[in-house]
Short mmCIF file of C-alpha atoms in Angstrom, two decimals:
data_model
loop_
_atom_site.label_atom_id
_atom_site.label_comp_id
_atom_site.label_asym_id
_atom_site.label_seq_id
_atom_site.Cartn_x
_atom_site.Cartn_y
_atom_site.Cartn_z
CA MET S 59 25.04 -9.22 60.20
CA THR S 60 25.22 -5.58 59.08
CA ARG S 61 28.41 -6.37 57.22
CA GLY S 62 26.54 -9.10 55.24
CA LEU S 63 23.66 -6.72 54.48
CA THR S 64 26.10 -4.04 53.30
CA ALA S 65 27.85 -6.52 51.00
CA ALA S 66 24.51 -7.72 49.64
CA ALA S 67 23.34 -4.15 49.01
CA ALA S 68 26.64 -3.36 47.25
CA ALA S 69 26.24 -6.47 45.08
CA VAL S 70 22.67 -5.44 44.12
CA VAL S 71 23.82 -1.91 43.24
CA LEU S 72 26.73 -3.29 41.20
CA ALA S 73 24.46 -5.72 39.33
CA ALA S 74 21.92 -2.96 38.59
CA THR S 75 24.67 -0.66 37.30
CA VAL S 76 26.11 -3.36 35.03
CA GLY S 77 22.62 -4.25 33.76
CA TRP S 78 21.82 -0.59 33.11
CA ALA S 79 25.09 -0.09 31.23
CA ALA S 80 24.44 -3.16 29.08
CA ALA S 81 20.92 -1.97 28.21
CA ALA S 82 21.99 1.60 27.42
CA PRO S 83 21.77 2.69 23.77
CA PRO S 84 24.99 2.72 21.75
CA ALA S 85 27.17 5.76 21.98
CA PRO S 86 26.54 8.50 19.41
CA ALA S 87 29.93 7.74 17.85
CA ALA S 88 28.41 4.59 16.32
CA THR S 89 26.09 6.71 14.16
CA LYS S 90 28.77 9.19 13.15
CA PRO S 91 28.45 10.36 9.51
CA ALA S 92 30.82 9.06 6.86
CA PRO S 93 34.15 10.83 6.43
CA ALA S 94 34.19 13.85 4.12
CA ALA S 95 35.99 11.92 1.35
CA THR S 96 33.10 9.46 1.02
CA ARG S 97 30.24 11.75 2.04
CA VAL S 98 27.00 10.96 0.23
CA ASP S 99 24.33 13.41 -0.86
CA GLU S 100 21.48 12.91 1.62
CA GLN S 101 18.96 13.74 -1.08
CA THR S 102 20.20 10.74 -3.08
CA VAL S 103 19.90 8.53 0.02
CA HIS S 104 16.36 9.83 0.53
CA ASP S 105 15.45 9.27 -3.13
CA VAL S 106 16.62 5.65 -3.01
CA ALA S 107 14.98 5.07 0.40
CA THR S 108 11.61 6.35 -0.90
CA GLN S 109 11.61 3.53 -3.48
CA LEU S 110 12.12 0.80 -0.86
CA ARG S 111 9.39 -0.73 1.33
CA CYS S 112 10.05 -0.94 5.07
CA VAL S 113 10.05 -4.62 6.04
CA VAL S 114 8.49 -3.76 9.42
CA CYS S 115 5.85 -1.15 8.52
CA GLN S 116 5.23 -2.49 4.98
CA SER S 117 2.92 0.40 4.07
CA LEU S 118 5.69 2.98 4.44
CA SER S 119 8.85 3.61 2.53
CA VAL S 120 12.21 3.23 4.24
CA ALA S 121 12.55 7.02 4.07
CA ASP S 122 9.27 7.58 5.97
CA SER S 123 9.39 4.72 8.46
CA PRO S 124 10.44 5.42 12.06
CA SER S 125 11.43 1.81 12.73
CA GLU S 126 14.95 0.75 13.68
CA THR S 127 15.04 -1.63 10.71
CA ALA S 128 14.34 1.29 8.37
CA ASN S 129 17.18 3.22 10.04
CA GLN S 130 19.49 0.28 9.38
CA MET S 131 18.32 0.03 5.76
CA ARG S 132 18.95 3.77 5.26
CA ALA S 133 22.45 3.24 6.69
CA ILE S 134 23.03 0.40 4.20
CA VAL S 135 21.85 2.66 1.35
CA ARG S 136 24.23 5.38 2.57
CA GLU S 137 27.15 2.93 2.89
CA ARG S 138 26.62 1.42 -0.55
CA LEU S 139 26.35 4.84 -2.18
CA ALA S 140 29.51 5.93 -0.34
CA ALA S 141 31.25 2.80 -1.63
CA GLY S 142 30.53 3.94 -5.18
CA ASP S 143 27.37 2.01 -6.07
CA SER S 144 24.82 3.79 -8.24
CA PRO S 145 21.24 4.16 -6.96
CA GLU S 146 20.18 1.42 -9.42
CA GLN S 147 22.82 -0.92 -8.00
CA VAL S 148 21.62 -0.20 -4.45
CA LEU S 149 18.04 -1.01 -5.48
CA ALA S 150 19.26 -4.18 -7.22
CA TYR S 151 21.05 -5.18 -3.99
CA PHE S 152 17.80 -4.95 -2.00
CA VAL S 153 15.79 -6.73 -4.73
CA GLU S 154 18.36 -9.54 -4.69
CA LYS S 155 18.07 -9.78 -0.92
CA TYR S 156 14.26 -9.41 -0.53
CA GLY S 157 12.79 -9.89 -4.01
CA ASP S 158 10.62 -7.48 -6.02
CA TRP S 159 8.35 -7.12 -2.96
CA ILE S 160 10.84 -4.66 -1.43
CA LEU S 161 10.11 -2.10 -4.17
CA LEU S 162 7.15 0.18 -3.46
CA SER S 163 6.46 0.37 -7.22
CA PRO S 164 6.57 -3.05 -8.85
CA PRO S 165 8.67 -3.30 -12.03
CA LYS S 166 6.77 -2.86 -15.28
CA SER S 167 7.77 -6.23 -16.72
CA GLY S 168 6.80 -9.88 -16.49
CA PHE S 169 3.93 -10.92 -14.25
CA THR S 170 3.92 -7.59 -12.39
CA LEU S 171 3.03 -5.87 -15.66
CA LEU S 172 -0.52 -7.01 -14.87
CA VAL S 173 -0.55 -4.70 -11.85
CA TRP S 174 -0.04 -1.78 -14.23
CA VAL S 175 -2.31 -2.95 -17.08
CA VAL S 176 -5.38 -4.50 -15.40
CA PRO S 177 -6.71 -1.24 -13.85
CA PHE S 178 -6.69 0.49 -17.23
CA VAL S 179 -8.31 -2.51 -18.95
CA GLY S 180 -11.00 -2.57 -16.24
CA LEU S 181 -11.59 1.15 -16.64
CA GLY S 182 -11.89 0.73 -20.42
CA ILE S 183 -14.39 -2.13 -20.08
CA GLY S 184 -16.42 -0.09 -17.60
CA LEU S 185 -16.54 2.91 -19.94
CA VAL S 186 -17.65 0.70 -22.85
CA LEU S 187 -20.44 -0.82 -20.72
CA VAL S 188 -21.64 2.64 -19.64
CA ALA S 189 -21.62 3.82 -23.27
CA VAL S 190 -23.66 0.77 -24.39
CA VAL S 191 -26.24 1.25 -21.62
CA VAL S 192 -26.59 4.98 -22.31
CA ARG S 193 -26.93 4.32 -26.02
CA ARG S 194 -29.70 1.75 -25.45
CA TRP S 195 -31.56 4.10 -23.13
CA SER S 196 -31.36 6.96 -25.61
CA ARG S 197 -32.63 4.81 -28.52
CA ARG S 198 -35.88 3.68 -26.85
CA PRO S 199 -38.96 5.02 -28.59
CA GLN S 200 -40.61 7.80 -26.62
CA GLY S 201 -44.26 6.92 -27.00
CA ALA S 202 -44.10 3.17 -27.11
CA ALA S 203 -47.48 1.51 -26.76
CA PRO S 204 -47.91 -0.61 -23.66
CA SER S 205 -47.64 -4.28 -24.26
CA GLN S 206 -50.88 -6.14 -24.92
CA LEU S 207 -52.24 -7.72 -21.77
CA ASP S 208 -54.35 -10.81 -21.56
CA PRO S 209 -57.98 -9.76 -20.98
CA ALA S 210 -58.14 -11.84 -17.80
CA VAL S 211 -55.11 -10.02 -16.35
CA ARG S 212 -56.56 -6.67 -17.39
CA GLU S 213 -59.86 -7.50 -15.61
CA ARG S 214 -57.98 -8.56 -12.45
CA ILE S 215 -56.00 -5.29 -12.41
CA ARG S 216 -59.22 -3.26 -12.86
CA ARG S 217 -60.91 -5.21 -10.03
CA GLU S 218 -57.98 -4.73 -7.62
CA MET S 219 -57.73 -1.03 -8.45
CA SER S 220 -61.43 -0.52 -7.73
CA GLU S 221 -61.06 -2.41 -4.44
CA MET S 222 -58.24 -0.06 -3.47
CA ASP S 223 -60.38 2.97 -4.28
CA HIS S 224 -63.20 1.67 -2.03
CA SER S 225 -60.83 0.94 0.88
#
């Protein structure tokens, strides 16, 4: 009986060890930098990554996102730059894969041109409206006579005012 318990305990320890080894993070050698012959300027990688939207965080750039997907995207940027692609070609690669959405700043052409133009048009319209209102206010006559009231309305106002004074 003790021999069976010992074998069972050994099997549990072995299974736990194998499971722990399978769940362990990859060895640091997997994230080793590129060889010196194809080393890429990290500032260039950062500049390209700041123009790309993280597909997980969506409000952050790939350069600023802490997600694993952003790490993988930065690695792709680094690899493509090391392979000889220009920063524009790297951006074009991501646009081809994800569409214009992947760019934090939409391109200033086509339908997305509206994103750049509409705020300025709205601001212009607002300034024109403010100017018209201010101009109308400044052109009102200072001592304009009150409008002529119907005598019945005037009598009612006088009566209600006197009632308020007596209250």
